[in-house]
mmCIF file of N, CA and C in Angstrom:
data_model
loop_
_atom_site.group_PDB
_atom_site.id
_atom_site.type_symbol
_atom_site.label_atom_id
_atom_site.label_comp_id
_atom_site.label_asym_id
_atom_site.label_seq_id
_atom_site.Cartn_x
_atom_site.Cartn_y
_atom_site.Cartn_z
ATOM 1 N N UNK A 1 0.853 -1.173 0.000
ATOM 2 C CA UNK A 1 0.000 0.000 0.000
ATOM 3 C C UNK A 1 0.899 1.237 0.000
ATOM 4 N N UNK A 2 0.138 2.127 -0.566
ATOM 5 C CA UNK A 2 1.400 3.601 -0.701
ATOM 6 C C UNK A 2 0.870 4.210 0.292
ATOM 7 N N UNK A 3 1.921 5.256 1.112
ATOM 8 C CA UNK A 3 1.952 5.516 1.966
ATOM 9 C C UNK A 3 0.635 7.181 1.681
ATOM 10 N N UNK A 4 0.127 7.108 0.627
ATOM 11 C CA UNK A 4 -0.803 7.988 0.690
ATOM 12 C C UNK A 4 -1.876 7.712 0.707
ATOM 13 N N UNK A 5 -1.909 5.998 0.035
ATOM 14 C CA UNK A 5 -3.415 5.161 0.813
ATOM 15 C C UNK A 5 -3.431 4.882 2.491
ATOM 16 N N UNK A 6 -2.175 4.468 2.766
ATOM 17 C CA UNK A 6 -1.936 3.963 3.877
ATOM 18 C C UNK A 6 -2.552 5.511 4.822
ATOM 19 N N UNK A 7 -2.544 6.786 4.210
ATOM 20 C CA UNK A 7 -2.801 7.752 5.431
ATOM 21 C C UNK A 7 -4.093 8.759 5.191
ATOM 22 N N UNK A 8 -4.815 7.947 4.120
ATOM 23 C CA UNK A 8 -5.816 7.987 4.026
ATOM 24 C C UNK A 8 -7.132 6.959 4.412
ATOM 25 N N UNK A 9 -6.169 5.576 4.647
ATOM 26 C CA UNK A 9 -6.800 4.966 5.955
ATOM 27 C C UNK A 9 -6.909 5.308 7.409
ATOM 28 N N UNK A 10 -5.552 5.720 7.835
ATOM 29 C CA UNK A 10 -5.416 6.077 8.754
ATOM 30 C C UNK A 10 -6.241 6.899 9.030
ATOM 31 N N UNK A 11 -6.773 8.193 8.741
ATOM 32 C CA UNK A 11 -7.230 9.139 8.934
ATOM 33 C C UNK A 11 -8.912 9.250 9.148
ATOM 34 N N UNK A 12 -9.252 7.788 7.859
ATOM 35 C CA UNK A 12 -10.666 7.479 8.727
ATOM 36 C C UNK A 12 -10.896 7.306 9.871
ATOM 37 N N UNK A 13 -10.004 6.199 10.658
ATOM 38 C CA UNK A 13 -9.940 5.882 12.038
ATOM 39 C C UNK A 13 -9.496 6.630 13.079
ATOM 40 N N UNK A 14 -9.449 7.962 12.858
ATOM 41 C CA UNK A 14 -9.421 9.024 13.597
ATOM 42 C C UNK A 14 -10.636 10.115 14.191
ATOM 43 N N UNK A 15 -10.799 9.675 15.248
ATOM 44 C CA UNK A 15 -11.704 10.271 16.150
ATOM 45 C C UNK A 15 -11.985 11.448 16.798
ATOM 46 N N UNK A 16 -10.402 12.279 16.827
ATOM 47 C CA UNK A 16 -10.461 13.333 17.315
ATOM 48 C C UNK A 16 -9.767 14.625 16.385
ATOM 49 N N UNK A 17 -9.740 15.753 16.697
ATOM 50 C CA UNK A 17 -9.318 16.747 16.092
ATOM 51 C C UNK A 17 -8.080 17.569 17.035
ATOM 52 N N UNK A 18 -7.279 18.039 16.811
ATOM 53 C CA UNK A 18 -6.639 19.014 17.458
ATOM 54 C C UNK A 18 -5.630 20.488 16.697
ATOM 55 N N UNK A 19 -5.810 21.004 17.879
ATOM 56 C CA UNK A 19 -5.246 22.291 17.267
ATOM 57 C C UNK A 19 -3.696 22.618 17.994
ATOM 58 N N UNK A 20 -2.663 22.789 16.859
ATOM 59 C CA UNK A 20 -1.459 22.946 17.544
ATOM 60 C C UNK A 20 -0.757 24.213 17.798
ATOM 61 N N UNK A 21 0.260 24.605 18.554
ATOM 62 C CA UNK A 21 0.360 25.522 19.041
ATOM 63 C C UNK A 21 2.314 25.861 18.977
ATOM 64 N N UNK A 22 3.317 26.302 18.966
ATOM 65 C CA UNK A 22 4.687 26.555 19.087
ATOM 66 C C UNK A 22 4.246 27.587 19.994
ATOM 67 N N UNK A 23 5.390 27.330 20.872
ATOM 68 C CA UNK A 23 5.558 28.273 22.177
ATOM 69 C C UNK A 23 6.900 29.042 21.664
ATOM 70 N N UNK A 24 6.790 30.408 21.604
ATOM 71 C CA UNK A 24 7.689 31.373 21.793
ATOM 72 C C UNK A 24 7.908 32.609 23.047
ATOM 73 N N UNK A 25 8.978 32.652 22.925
ATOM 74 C CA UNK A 25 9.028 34.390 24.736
ATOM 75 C C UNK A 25 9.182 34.994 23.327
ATOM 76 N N UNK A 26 7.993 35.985 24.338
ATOM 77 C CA UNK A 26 8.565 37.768 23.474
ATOM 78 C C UNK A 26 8.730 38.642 24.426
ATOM 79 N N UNK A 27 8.998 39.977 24.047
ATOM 80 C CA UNK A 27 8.903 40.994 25.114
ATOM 81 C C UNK A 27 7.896 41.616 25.054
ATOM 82 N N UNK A 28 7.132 41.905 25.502
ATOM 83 C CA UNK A 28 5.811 42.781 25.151
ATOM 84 C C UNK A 28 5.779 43.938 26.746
ATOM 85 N N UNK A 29 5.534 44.830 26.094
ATOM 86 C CA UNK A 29 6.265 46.454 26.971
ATOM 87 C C UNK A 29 7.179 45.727 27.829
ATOM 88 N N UNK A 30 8.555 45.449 27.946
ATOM 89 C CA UNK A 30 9.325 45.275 28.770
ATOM 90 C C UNK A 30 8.907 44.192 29.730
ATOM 91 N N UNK A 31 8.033 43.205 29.564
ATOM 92 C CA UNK A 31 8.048 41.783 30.326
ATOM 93 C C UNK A 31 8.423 40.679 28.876
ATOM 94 N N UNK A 32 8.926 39.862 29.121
ATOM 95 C CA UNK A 32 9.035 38.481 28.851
ATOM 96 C C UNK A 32 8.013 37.739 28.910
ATOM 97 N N UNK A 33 7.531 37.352 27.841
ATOM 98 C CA UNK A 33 6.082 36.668 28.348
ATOM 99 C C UNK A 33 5.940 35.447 26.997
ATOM 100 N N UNK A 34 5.274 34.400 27.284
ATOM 101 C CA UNK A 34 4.993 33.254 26.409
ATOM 102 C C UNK A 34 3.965 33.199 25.824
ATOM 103 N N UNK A 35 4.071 33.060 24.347
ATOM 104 C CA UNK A 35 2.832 33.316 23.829
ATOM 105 C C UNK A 35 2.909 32.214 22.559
ATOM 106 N N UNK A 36 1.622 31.611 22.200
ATOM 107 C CA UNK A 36 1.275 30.427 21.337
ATOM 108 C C UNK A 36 0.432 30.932 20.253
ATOM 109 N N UNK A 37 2.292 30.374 19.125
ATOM 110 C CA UNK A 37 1.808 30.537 17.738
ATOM 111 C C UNK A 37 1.122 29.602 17.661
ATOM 112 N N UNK A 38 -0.245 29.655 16.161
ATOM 113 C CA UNK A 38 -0.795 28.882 15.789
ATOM 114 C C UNK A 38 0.371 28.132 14.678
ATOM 115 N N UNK A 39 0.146 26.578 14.752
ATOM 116 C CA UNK A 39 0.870 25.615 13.420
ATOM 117 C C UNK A 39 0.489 24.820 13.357
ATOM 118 N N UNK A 40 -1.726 24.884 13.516
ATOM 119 C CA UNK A 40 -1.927 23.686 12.793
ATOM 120 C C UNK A 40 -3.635 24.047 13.669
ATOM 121 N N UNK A 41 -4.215 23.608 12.697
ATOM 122 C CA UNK A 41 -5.835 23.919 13.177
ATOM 123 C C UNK A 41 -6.883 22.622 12.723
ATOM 124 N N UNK A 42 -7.395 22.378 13.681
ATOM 125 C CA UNK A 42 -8.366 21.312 12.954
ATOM 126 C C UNK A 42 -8.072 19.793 12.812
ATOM 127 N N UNK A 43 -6.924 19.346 13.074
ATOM 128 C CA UNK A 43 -6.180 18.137 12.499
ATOM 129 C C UNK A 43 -6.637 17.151 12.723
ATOM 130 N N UNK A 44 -7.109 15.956 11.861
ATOM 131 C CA UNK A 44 -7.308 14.395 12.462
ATOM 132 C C UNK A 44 -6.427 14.187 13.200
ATOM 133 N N UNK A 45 -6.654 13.502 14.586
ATOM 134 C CA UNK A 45 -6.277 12.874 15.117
ATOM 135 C C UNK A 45 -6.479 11.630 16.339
ATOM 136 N N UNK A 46 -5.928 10.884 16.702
ATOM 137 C CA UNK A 46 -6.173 9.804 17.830
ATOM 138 C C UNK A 46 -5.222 9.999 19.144
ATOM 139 N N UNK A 47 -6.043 10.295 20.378
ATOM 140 C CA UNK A 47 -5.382 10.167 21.817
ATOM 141 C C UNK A 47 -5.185 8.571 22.314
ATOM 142 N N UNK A 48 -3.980 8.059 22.776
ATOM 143 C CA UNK A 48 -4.213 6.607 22.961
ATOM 144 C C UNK A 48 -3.630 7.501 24.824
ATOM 145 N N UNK A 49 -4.794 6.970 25.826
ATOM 146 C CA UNK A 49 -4.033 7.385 27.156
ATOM 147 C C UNK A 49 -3.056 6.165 27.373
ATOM 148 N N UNK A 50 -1.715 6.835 28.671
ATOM 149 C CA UNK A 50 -1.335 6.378 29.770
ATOM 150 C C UNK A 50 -0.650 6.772 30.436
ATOM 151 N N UNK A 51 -0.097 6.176 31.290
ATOM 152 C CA UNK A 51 -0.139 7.063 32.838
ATOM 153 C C UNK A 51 1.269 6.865 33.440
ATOM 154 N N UNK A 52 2.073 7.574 33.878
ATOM 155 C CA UNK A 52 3.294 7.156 34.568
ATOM 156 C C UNK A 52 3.310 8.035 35.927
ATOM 157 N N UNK A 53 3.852 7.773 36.845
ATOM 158 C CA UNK A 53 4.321 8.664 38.535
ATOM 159 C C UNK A 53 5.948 9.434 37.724
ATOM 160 N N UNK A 54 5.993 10.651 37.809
ATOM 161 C CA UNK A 54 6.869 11.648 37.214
ATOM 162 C C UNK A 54 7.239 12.558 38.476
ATOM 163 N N UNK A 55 7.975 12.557 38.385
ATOM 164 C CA UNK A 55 8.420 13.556 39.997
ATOM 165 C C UNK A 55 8.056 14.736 39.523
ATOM 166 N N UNK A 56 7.544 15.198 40.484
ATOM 167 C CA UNK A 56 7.458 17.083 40.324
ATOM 168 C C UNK A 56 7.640 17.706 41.653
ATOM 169 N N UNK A 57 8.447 18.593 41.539
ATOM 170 C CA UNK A 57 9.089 18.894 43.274
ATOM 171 C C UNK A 57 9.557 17.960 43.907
ATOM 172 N N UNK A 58 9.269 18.097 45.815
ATOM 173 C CA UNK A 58 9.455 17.031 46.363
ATOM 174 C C UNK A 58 9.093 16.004 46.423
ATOM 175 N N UNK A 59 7.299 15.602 45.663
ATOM 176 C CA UNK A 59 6.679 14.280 45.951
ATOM 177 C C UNK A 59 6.347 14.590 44.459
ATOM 178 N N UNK A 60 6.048 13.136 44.251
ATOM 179 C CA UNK A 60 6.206 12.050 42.990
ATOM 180 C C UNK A 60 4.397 12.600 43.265
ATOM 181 N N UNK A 61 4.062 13.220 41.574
ATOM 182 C CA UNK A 61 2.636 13.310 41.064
ATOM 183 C C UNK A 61 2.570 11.828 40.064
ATOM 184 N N UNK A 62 1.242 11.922 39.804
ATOM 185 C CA UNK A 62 0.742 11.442 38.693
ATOM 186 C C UNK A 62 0.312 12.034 37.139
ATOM 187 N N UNK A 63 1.012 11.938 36.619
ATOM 188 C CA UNK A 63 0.973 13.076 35.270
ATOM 189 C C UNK A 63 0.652 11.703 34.716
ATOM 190 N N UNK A 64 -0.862 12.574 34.079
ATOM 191 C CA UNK A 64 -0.926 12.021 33.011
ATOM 192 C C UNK A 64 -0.360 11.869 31.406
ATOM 193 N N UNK A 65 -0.204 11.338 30.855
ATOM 194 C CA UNK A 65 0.657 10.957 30.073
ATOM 195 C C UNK A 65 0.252 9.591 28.431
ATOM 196 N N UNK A 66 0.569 10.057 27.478
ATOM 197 C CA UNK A 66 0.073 8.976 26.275
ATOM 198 C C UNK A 66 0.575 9.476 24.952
ATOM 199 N N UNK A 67 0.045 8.912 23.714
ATOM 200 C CA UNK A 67 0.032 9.198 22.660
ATOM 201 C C UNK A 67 -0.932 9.765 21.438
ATOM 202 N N UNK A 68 -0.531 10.929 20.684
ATOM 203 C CA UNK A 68 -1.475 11.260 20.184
ATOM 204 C C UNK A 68 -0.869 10.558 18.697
ATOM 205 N N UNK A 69 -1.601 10.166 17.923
ATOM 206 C CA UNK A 69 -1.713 9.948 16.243
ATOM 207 C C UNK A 69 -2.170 10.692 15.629
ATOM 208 N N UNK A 70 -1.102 11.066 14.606
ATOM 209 C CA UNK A 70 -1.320 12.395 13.672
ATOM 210 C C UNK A 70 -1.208 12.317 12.630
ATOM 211 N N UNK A 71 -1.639 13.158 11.204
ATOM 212 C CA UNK A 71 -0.948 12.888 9.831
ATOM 213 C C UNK A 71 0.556 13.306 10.020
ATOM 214 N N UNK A 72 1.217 12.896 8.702
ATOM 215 C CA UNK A 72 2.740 13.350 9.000
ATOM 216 C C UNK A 72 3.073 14.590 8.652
ATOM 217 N N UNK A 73 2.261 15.650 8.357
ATOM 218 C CA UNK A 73 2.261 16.863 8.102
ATOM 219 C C UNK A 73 1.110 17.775 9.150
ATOM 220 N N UNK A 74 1.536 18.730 9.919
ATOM 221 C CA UNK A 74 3.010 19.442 9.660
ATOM 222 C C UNK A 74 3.426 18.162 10.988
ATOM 223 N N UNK A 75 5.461 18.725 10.835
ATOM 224 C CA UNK A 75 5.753 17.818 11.611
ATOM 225 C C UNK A 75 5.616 18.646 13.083
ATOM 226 N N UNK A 76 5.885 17.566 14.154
ATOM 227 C CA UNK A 76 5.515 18.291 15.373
ATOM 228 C C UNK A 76 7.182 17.995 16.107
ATOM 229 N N UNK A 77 7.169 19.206 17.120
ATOM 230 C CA UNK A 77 8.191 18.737 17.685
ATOM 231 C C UNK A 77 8.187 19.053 19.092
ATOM 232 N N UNK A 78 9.532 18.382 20.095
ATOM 233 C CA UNK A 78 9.298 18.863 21.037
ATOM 234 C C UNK A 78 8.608 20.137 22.266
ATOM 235 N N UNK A 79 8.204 20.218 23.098
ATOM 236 C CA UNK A 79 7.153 21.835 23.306
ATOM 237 C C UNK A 79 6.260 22.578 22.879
ATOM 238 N N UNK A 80 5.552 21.472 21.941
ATOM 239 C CA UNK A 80 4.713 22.425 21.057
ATOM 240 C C UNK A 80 3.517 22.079 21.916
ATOM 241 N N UNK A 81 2.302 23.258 21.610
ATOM 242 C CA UNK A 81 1.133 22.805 22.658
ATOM 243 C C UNK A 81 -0.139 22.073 21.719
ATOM 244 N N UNK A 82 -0.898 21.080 22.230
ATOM 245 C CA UNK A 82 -1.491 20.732 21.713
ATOM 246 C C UNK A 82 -3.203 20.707 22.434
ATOM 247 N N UNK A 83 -4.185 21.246 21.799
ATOM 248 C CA UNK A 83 -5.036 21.089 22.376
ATOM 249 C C UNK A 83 -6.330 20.372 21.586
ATOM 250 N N UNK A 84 -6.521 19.206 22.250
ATOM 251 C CA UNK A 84 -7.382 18.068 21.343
ATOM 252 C C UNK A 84 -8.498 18.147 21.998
ATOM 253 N N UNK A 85 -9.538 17.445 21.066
ATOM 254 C CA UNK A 85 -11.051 17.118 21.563
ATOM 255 C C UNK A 85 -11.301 15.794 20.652
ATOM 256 N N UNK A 86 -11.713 15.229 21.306
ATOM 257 C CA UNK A 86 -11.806 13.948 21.175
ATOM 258 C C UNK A 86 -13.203 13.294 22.104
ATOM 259 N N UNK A 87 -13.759 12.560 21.880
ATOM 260 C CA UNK A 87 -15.524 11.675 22.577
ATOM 261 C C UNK A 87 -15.752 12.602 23.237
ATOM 262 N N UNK A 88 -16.154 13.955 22.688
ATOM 263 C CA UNK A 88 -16.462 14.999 24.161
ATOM 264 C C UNK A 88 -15.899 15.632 25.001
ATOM 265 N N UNK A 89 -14.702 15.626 24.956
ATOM 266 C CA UNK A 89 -13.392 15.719 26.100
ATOM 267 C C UNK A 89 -12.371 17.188 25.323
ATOM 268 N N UNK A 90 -11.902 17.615 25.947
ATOM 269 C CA UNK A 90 -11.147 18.828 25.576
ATOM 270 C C UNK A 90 -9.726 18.437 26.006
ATOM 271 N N UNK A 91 -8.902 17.721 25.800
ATOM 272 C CA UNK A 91 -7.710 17.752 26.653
ATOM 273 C C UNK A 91 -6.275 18.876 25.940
ATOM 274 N N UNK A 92 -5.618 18.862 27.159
ATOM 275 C CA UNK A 92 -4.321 20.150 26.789
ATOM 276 C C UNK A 92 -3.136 19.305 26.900
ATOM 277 N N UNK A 93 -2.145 19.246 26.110
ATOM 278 C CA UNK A 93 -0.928 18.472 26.550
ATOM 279 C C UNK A 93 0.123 19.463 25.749
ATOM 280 N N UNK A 94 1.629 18.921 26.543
ATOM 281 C CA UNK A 94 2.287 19.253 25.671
ATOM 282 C C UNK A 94 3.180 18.027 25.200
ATOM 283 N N UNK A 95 3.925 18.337 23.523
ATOM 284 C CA UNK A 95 4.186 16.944 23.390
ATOM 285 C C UNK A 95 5.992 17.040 24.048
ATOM 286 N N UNK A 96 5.993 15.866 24.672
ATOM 287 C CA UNK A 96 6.873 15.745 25.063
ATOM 288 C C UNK A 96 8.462 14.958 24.724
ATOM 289 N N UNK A 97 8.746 14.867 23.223
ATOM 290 C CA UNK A 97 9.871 14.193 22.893
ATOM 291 C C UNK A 97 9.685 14.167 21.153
ATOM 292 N N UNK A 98 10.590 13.431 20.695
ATOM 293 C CA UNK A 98 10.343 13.680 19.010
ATOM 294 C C UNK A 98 9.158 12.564 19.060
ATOM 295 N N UNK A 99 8.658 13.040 17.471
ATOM 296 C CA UNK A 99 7.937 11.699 17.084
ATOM 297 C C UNK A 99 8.459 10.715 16.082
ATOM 298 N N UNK A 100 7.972 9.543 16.649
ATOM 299 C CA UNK A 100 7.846 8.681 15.744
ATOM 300 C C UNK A 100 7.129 8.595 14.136
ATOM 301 N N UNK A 101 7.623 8.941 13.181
ATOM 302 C CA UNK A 101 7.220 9.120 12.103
ATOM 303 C C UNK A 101 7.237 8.060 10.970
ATOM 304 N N UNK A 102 6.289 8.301 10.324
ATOM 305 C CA UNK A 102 6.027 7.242 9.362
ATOM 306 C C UNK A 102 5.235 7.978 8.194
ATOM 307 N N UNK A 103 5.414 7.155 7.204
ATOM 308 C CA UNK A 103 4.748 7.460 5.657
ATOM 309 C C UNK A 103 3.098 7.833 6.015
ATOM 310 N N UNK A 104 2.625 7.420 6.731
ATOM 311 C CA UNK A 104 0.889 7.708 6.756
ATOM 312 C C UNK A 104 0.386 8.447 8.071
ATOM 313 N N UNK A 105 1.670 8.398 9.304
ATOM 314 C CA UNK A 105 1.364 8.984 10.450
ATOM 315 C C UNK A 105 2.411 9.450 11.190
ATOM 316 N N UNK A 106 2.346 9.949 12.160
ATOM 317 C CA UNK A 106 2.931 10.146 13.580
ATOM 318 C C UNK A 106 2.698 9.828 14.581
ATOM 319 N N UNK A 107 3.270 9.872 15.756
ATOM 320 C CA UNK A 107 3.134 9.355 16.872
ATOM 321 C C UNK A 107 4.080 9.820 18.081
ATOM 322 N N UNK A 108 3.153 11.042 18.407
ATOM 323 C CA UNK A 108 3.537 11.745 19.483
ATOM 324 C C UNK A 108 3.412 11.386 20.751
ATOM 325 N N UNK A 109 4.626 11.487 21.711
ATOM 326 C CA UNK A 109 4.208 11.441 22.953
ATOM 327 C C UNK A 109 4.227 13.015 23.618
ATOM 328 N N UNK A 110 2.507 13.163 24.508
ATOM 329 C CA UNK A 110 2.312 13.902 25.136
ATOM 330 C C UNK A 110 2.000 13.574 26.926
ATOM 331 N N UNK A 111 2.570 14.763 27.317
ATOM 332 C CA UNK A 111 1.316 15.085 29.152
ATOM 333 C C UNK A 111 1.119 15.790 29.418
ATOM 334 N N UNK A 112 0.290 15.973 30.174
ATOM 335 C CA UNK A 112 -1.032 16.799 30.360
ATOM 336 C C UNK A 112 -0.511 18.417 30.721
ATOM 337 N N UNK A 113 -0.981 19.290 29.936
ATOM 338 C CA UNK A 113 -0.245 20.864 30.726
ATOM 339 C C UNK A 113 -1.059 21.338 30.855
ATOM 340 N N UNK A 114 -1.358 21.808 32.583
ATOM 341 C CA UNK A 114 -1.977 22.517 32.873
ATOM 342 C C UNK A 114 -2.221 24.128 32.641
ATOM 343 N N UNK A 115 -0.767 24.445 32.136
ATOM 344 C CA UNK A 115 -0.833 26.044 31.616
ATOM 345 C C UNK A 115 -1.745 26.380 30.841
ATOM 346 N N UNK A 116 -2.421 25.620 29.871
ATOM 347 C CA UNK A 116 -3.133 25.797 28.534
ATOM 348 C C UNK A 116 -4.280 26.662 29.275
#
């Protein structure tokens, strides 16, 4: 199968949508402040959850944590923000490492950011 059938299968079996985000600092009147470009609106995609204990501070949280499935365009990369909806659900993550890429998809790992 060519990898443009192959991600036009894929893409049926996609349930959710999300909208992506690149984090840049600017200065705006003399503060430093973070602000989210748009690089990507609307996108098929699939949340697969799971869960790991991640230290944060002194005691070990539970961050949630999983994979999102994406087309392979645009590519995504580390820190970018992602905000999906999927069965009703609104979730915020950021992705957290490169993806796994392939001819028909991606395969991001994200967890959960509360900044959004």
């Amino acid at each position: 199968m060519s990898g443009r059938r192959e991600a036009a299968v894929f893409l049926r079996h996609c349930d959710g949508r999300m909208d992506l985000f690149r984090r840049e600092r600017r200065e705006i009147d003399g503060v430093s402040e973070e602000i989210l470009l748009p690089a990507g609106e609307n996108l098929p995609c699939a949340y697969i959850p799971g869960g790991q204990a991640l230290p944060e501070g002194d005691a070990a949280a539970l961050r949630f944590a999983g994979r999102v499935f994406a087309p392979p365009e645009p590519p995504l990369e580390p820190g970018m923000a992602v905000i999906l909806r999927q069965r009703g659900q609104e979730l915020r993550f950021i992705t957290c490492g490169l993806p796994a890429a392939y001819p028909c998809h991606q395969e991001i790992p994200v967890q959960m950011d509360e900044r959004l």
